[in-house]
Amino acid sequence: MTPTEIAVIIFLGGGLFFTLVAAVGVIRLPDIYSRAHTASQADTLGAGLTLVAVALTLGLEISTLKTVLLLVFIFITNPTAAHAVARAAHEQDIEPWREDR
Amino acid sequence: MVNDILLGAAAVFVVLVIVVLYRAVRGPTMQDRVLAVNVIGTNTVVILALLSAALDVPYFLDIALVYALLNFLMAVAISKFTVERGGVM
Amino acid sequence: MEYVAYALVIFVILTGIATALLRDVLAAIIVFAAYSLGMALLYTLLLAPDVGLTEAVIGAGVTTILLLLTIVKTVRPGGERTFERLDPRAALACGALAVVFGLTLPDLPAVGDPNSPILSYDAVTGHYLTQSYAETGVENTVTAVLAAYRGFDTFGEATVVFAAGVAVLVVLRREVFT
């Protein structure tokens, strides 16, 4: 196995792990704010690591540039969308979850 | 061999999308659903990128870019819609 | 690749059933957007990227916006229940119909099969596949048929869609229903 392949597998494993964490978080966490938290952070990192793996597989060509563009775009828009969703929830007076209730 | 691994990863991502679908259907609030669909959309973009590299079809990446744009727009539009007045950004 | 396709088919069927059963209209619209994304991914996987792109833009983008605007102008049925109640007889009839349609699936040729009837017995398809580049200079056969051979037809379609868009904008601008 070449070093590139090893790097691809490592990044892909990381991406899968963090996306799995995001999926578990979206299913298991108690309220919308904590779910927005895991969706914006764990999912963005998972998608980013996987896209890095894809870019490494492609090597140096024009597709790699598009993948990097996609990565930058997801890194900017995903937390922004989660912020918009959380703020919409706040405007609708949805109470945050607390342990004592 | 790397192509097979990429395809396998894409299959795992689709399974995760099905798992997240539970939150989109179950709710309970509208924002939960929007958030779940946003996560589904992000995973869709990643699946497309993985398929593009695995099947060696470069134009899948253009479609992935369009999806990423659309996904962001959809999340912001529905959030904006559920709030009666005022901004969400 | 087969596993990705199978998982996507399961996803699309689940979203379709959820869209039909959800009681809240807004929830159904949101889940329908997810359905559109899955469907578009499936089209792209079957190497029809133009159809996939159209499905994503129309299904997840335009339809969502139009339906949202519609429920702004009308009312949203509320209620405690998440799902609509299901009539067992209707569900049984729908299931039976789906099984009957599904029975025809094994007779369809495989994806990309060169011996499928449409490719092997049809002189028209062969003509387009072999001659379209020489006659029109367009590399993609589908695009050649859409934009060159039936150009006037496509032009008429585009006119209809444009007129419909203008009509929708005019109606929304006047806001007669508020």
Tab-separated table of N, CA and C in Angstrom, chain C residues 84-155:
chain	number	residue	atom	x	y	z
C	84	GLU	N	-50.939	10.340	10.411
C	84	GLU	CA	-52.326	10.188	10.008
C	84	GLU	C	-52.791	8.780	10.373
C	85	ARG	N	-54.090	8.640	10.721
C	85	ARG	CA	-54.584	7.280	10.944
C	85	ARG	C	-54.679	6.541	9.622
C	86	LEU	N	-54.363	5.261	9.672
C	86	LEU	CA	-54.298	4.480	8.441
C	86	LEU	C	-55.510	3.564	8.356
C	87	ASP	N	-56.200	3.616	7.210
C	87	ASP	CA	-57.304	2.700	6.968
C	87	ASP	C	-56.712	1.374	6.497
C	88	PRO	N	-56.920	0.268	7.261
C	88	PRO	CA	-56.257	-0.991	6.901
C	88	PRO	C	-56.651	-1.506	5.528
C	89	ARG	N	-57.938	-1.312	5.149
C	89	ARG	CA	-58.352	-1.820	3.838
C	89	ARG	C	-57.671	-1.058	2.710
C	90	ALA	N	-57.580	0.299	2.868
C	90	ALA	CA	-56.906	1.107	1.845
C	90	ALA	C	-55.428	0.733	1.762
C	91	ALA	N	-54.799	0.528	2.941
C	91	ALA	CA	-53.387	0.146	2.948
C	91	ALA	C	-53.195	-1.192	2.248
C	92	LEU	N	-54.144	-2.128	2.504
C	92	LEU	CA	-54.066	-3.443	1.871
C	92	LEU	C	-54.178	-3.315	0.352
C	93	ALA	N	-55.141	-2.476	-0.109
C	93	ALA	CA	-55.329	-2.295	-1.552
C	93	ALA	C	-54.080	-1.702	-2.181
C	94	CYS	N	-53.490	-0.670	-1.518
C	94	CYS	CA	-52.283	-0.038	-2.052
C	94	CYS	C	-51.136	-1.048	-2.108
C	95	GLY	N	-51.007	-1.865	-1.019
C	95	GLY	CA	-49.944	-2.860	-1.000
C	95	GLY	C	-50.101	-3.871	-2.118
C	96	ALA	N	-51.363	-4.326	-2.334
C	96	ALA	CA	-51.615	-5.301	-3.406
C	96	ALA	C	-51.257	-4.715	-4.760
C	97	LEU	N	-51.623	-3.439	-4.978
C	97	LEU	CA	-51.318	-2.776	-6.250
C	97	LEU	C	-49.801	-2.679	-6.451
C	98	ALA	N	-49.088	-2.318	-5.348
C	98	ALA	CA	-47.632	-2.211	-5.444
C	98	ALA	C	-47.011	-3.554	-5.793
C	99	VAL	N	-47.554	-4.650	-5.194
C	99	VAL	CA	-47.018	-5.989	-5.493
C	99	VAL	C	-47.254	-6.324	-6.959
C	100	VAL	N	-48.468	-5.996	-7.475
C	100	VAL	CA	-48.777	-6.305	-8.875
C	100	VAL	C	-47.817	-5.573	-9.808
C	101	PHE	N	-47.580	-4.277	-9.504
C	101	PHE	CA	-46.630	-3.519	-10.334
C	101	PHE	C	-45.226	-4.086	-10.194
C	102	GLY	N	-44.878	-4.479	-8.935
C	102	GLY	CA	-43.536	-5.000	-8.703
C	102	GLY	C	-43.276	-6.292	-9.442
C	103	LEU	N	-44.359	-7.070	-9.730
C	103	LEU	CA	-44.177	-8.339	-10.435
C	103	LEU	C	-43.658	-8.134	-11.855
C	104	THR	N	-43.872	-6.925	-12.432
C	104	THR	CA	-43.385	-6.697	-13.789
C	104	THR	C	-41.889	-6.383	-13.819
C	105	LEU	N	-41.311	-6.074	-12.651
C	105	LEU	CA	-39.916	-5.622	-12.625
C	105	LEU	C	-38.924	-6.652	-13.176
C	106	PRO	N	-39.046	-7.967	-12.824
C	106	PRO	CA	-38.039	-8.913	-13.326
C	106	PRO	C	-37.982	-8.999	-14.838
C	107	ASP	N	-39.069	-8.588	-15.542
C	107	ASP	CA	-39.058	-8.676	-16.998
C	107	ASP	C	-38.348	-7.514	-17.660
C	108	LEU	N	-38.020	-6.468	-16.886
C	108	LEU	CA	-37.317	-5.329	-17.472
C	108	LEU	C	-35.866	-5.711	-17.739
C	109	PRO	N	-35.262	-5.184	-18.832
C	109	PRO	CA	-33.846	-5.473	-19.075
C	109	PRO	C	-32.969	-4.788	-18.034
C	110	ALA	N	-31.769	-5.327	-17.797
C	110	ALA	CA	-30.856	-4.753	-16.814
C	110	ALA	C	-30.387	-3.380	-17.270
C	111	VAL	N	-29.875	-2.582	-16.302
C	111	VAL	CA	-29.421	-1.234	-16.626
C	111	VAL	C	-28.217	-1.309	-17.573
C	112	GLY	N	-28.311	-0.633	-18.728
C	112	GLY	CA	-27.193	-0.607	-19.662
C	112	GLY	C	-27.007	-1.888	-20.446
C	113	ASP	N	-28.025	-2.757	-20.475
C	113	ASP	CA	-27.930	-4.016	-21.204
C	113	ASP	C	-27.911	-3.742	-22.715
C	114	PRO	N	-26.840	-4.148	-23.440
C	114	PRO	CA	-26.792	-3.846	-24.882
C	114	PRO	C	-27.795	-4.668	-25.680
C	115	ASN	N	-28.342	-5.766	-25.107
C	115	ASN	CA	-29.296	-6.596	-25.835
C	115	ASN	C	-30.740	-6.219	-25.545
C	116	SER	N	-30.951	-5.112	-24.798
C	116	SER	CA	-32.319	-4.736	-24.496
C	116	SER	C	-33.025	-4.343	-25.789
C	117	PRO	N	-34.358	-4.611	-25.853
C	117	PRO	CA	-35.094	-4.399	-27.112
C	117	PRO	C	-34.923	-2.999	-27.692
C	118	ILE	N	-34.875	-2.000	-26.827
C	118	ILE	CA	-34.832	-0.625	-27.334
C	118	ILE	C	-33.538	-0.383	-28.112
C	119	LEU	N	-32.465	-1.128	-27.767
C	119	LEU	CA	-31.195	-0.913	-28.456
C	119	LEU	C	-30.999	-1.866	-29.625
C	120	SER	N	-31.501	-3.115	-29.500
C	120	SER	CA	-31.129	-4.101	-30.509
C	120	SER	C	-32.109	-4.172	-31.674
C	121	TYR	N	-33.407	-3.910	-31.454
C	121	TYR	CA	-34.375	-4.082	-32.537
C	121	TYR	C	-34.843	-2.767	-33.140
C	122	ASP	N	-34.432	-1.667	-32.548
C	122	ASP	CA	-35.036	-0.403	-32.947
C	122	ASP	C	-34.098	0.367	-33.871
C	123	ALA	N	-34.550	0.595	-35.112
C	123	ALA	CA	-33.719	1.327	-36.060
C	123	ALA	C	-33.610	2.798	-35.671
C	124	VAL	N	-34.644	3.344	-35.023
C	124	VAL	CA	-34.647	4.769	-34.685
C	124	VAL	C	-33.538	5.084	-33.683
C	125	THR	N	-33.474	4.258	-32.583
C	125	THR	CA	-32.441	4.487	-31.574
C	125	THR	C	-31.053	4.393	-32.183
C	126	GLY	N	-30.875	3.344	-33.032
C	126	GLY	CA	-29.573	3.168	-33.675
C	126	GLY	C	-29.205	4.366	-34.524
C	127	HIS	N	-30.186	4.893	-35.249
C	127	HIS	CA	-29.921	6.058	-36.079
C	127	HIS	C	-29.423	7.234	-35.239
C	128	TYR	N	-30.145	7.505	-34.133
C	128	TYR	CA	-29.730	8.641	-33.293
C	128	TYR	C	-28.358	8.403	-32.687
C	129	LEU	N	-28.122	7.143	-32.215
C	129	LEU	CA	-26.853	6.870	-31.540
C	129	LEU	C	-25.681	6.998	-32.494
C	130	THR	N	-25.863	6.597	-33.761
C	130	THR	CA	-24.722	6.619	-34.674
C	130	THR	C	-24.611	7.925	-35.440
C	131	GLN	N	-25.748	8.558	-35.754
C	131	GLN	CA	-25.720	9.695	-36.671
C	131	GLN	C	-25.793	11.055	-35.992
C	132	SER	N	-26.175	11.106	-34.690
C	132	SER	CA	-26.493	12.414	-34.123
C	132	SER	C	-25.272	13.336	-34.105
C	133	TYR	N	-24.083	12.767	-33.874
C	133	TYR	CA	-22.910	13.650	-33.824
C	133	TYR	C	-22.598	14.218	-35.199
C	134	ALA	N	-22.707	13.347	-36.250
C	134	ALA	CA	-22.413	13.813	-37.604
C	134	ALA	C	-23.434	14.858	-38.051
C	135	GLU	N	-24.708	14.681	-37.628
C	135	GLU	CA	-25.753	15.576	-38.140
C	135	GLU	C	-25.850	16.882	-37.365
C	136	THR	N	-25.587	16.835	-36.054
C	136	THR	CA	-25.796	18.047	-35.260
C	136	THR	C	-24.516	18.603	-34.646
C	137	GLY	N	-23.494	17.750	-34.458
C	137	GLY	CA	-22.264	18.219	-33.836
C	137	GLY	C	-22.352	18.318	-32.332
C	138	VAL	N	-23.417	17.698	-31.725
C	138	VAL	CA	-23.552	17.705	-30.273
C	138	VAL	C	-23.054	16.363	-29.742
C	139	GLU	N	-22.214	16.382	-28.701
C	139	GLU	CA	-21.588	15.143	-28.235
C	139	GLU	C	-22.567	14.235	-27.499
C	140	ASN	N	-23.443	14.810	-26.661
C	140	ASN	CA	-24.370	14.015	-25.867
C	140	ASN	C	-25.643	13.762	-26.678
C	141	THR	N	-26.003	12.470	-26.846
C	141	THR	CA	-27.151	12.137	-27.697
C	141	THR	C	-28.452	12.691	-27.144
C	142	VAL	N	-28.605	12.602	-25.802
C	142	VAL	CA	-29.840	13.110	-25.196
C	142	VAL	C	-29.993	14.602	-25.474
C	143	THR	N	-28.881	15.332	-25.290
C	143	THR	CA	-28.916	16.770	-25.557
C	143	THR	C	-29.194	17.036	-27.031
C	144	ALA	N	-28.625	16.196	-27.916
C	144	ALA	CA	-28.848	16.398	-29.351
C	144	ALA	C	-30.323	16.242	-29.680
C	145	VAL	N	-30.968	15.199	-29.103
C	145	VAL	CA	-32.390	14.999	-29.383
C	145	VAL	C	-33.208	16.157	-28.817
C	146	LEU	N	-32.872	16.565	-27.568
C	146	LEU	CA	-33.669	17.612	-26.919
C	146	LEU	C	-33.530	18.956	-27.611
C	147	ALA	N	-32.289	19.325	-27.941
C	147	ALA	CA	-32.055	20.697	-28.375
C	147	ALA	C	-31.961	20.845	-29.875
C	148	ALA	N	-31.689	19.746	-30.609
C	148	ALA	CA	-31.538	19.898	-32.056
C	148	ALA	C	-32.706	19.266	-32.807
C	149	TYR	N	-32.924	17.939	-32.612
C	149	TYR	CA	-33.958	17.260	-33.411
C	149	TYR	C	-35.348	17.766	-33.064
C	150	ARG	N	-35.610	17.960	-31.753
C	150	ARG	CA	-36.931	18.473	-31.379
C	150	ARG	C	-36.777	19.835	-30.711
C	151	GLY	N	-36.013	20.686	-31.373
C	151	GLY	CA	-35.705	21.993	-30.801
C	151	GLY	C	-36.931	22.857	-30.604
C	152	PHE	N	-37.856	22.831	-31.605
C	152	PHE	CA	-39.047	23.672	-31.504
C	152	PHE	C	-39.930	23.223	-30.344
C	153	ASP	N	-39.995	21.871	-30.171
C	153	ASP	CA	-40.775	21.317	-29.077
C	153	ASP	C	-40.239	21.812	-27.736
C	154	THR	N	-38.911	21.711	-27.559
C	154	THR	CA	-38.291	22.170	-26.322
C	154	THR	C	-38.495	23.662	-26.131
C	155	PHE	N	-38.427	24.397	-27.236
C	155	PHE	CA	-38.655	25.846	-27.163
C	155	PHE	C	-40.068	26.145	-26.666
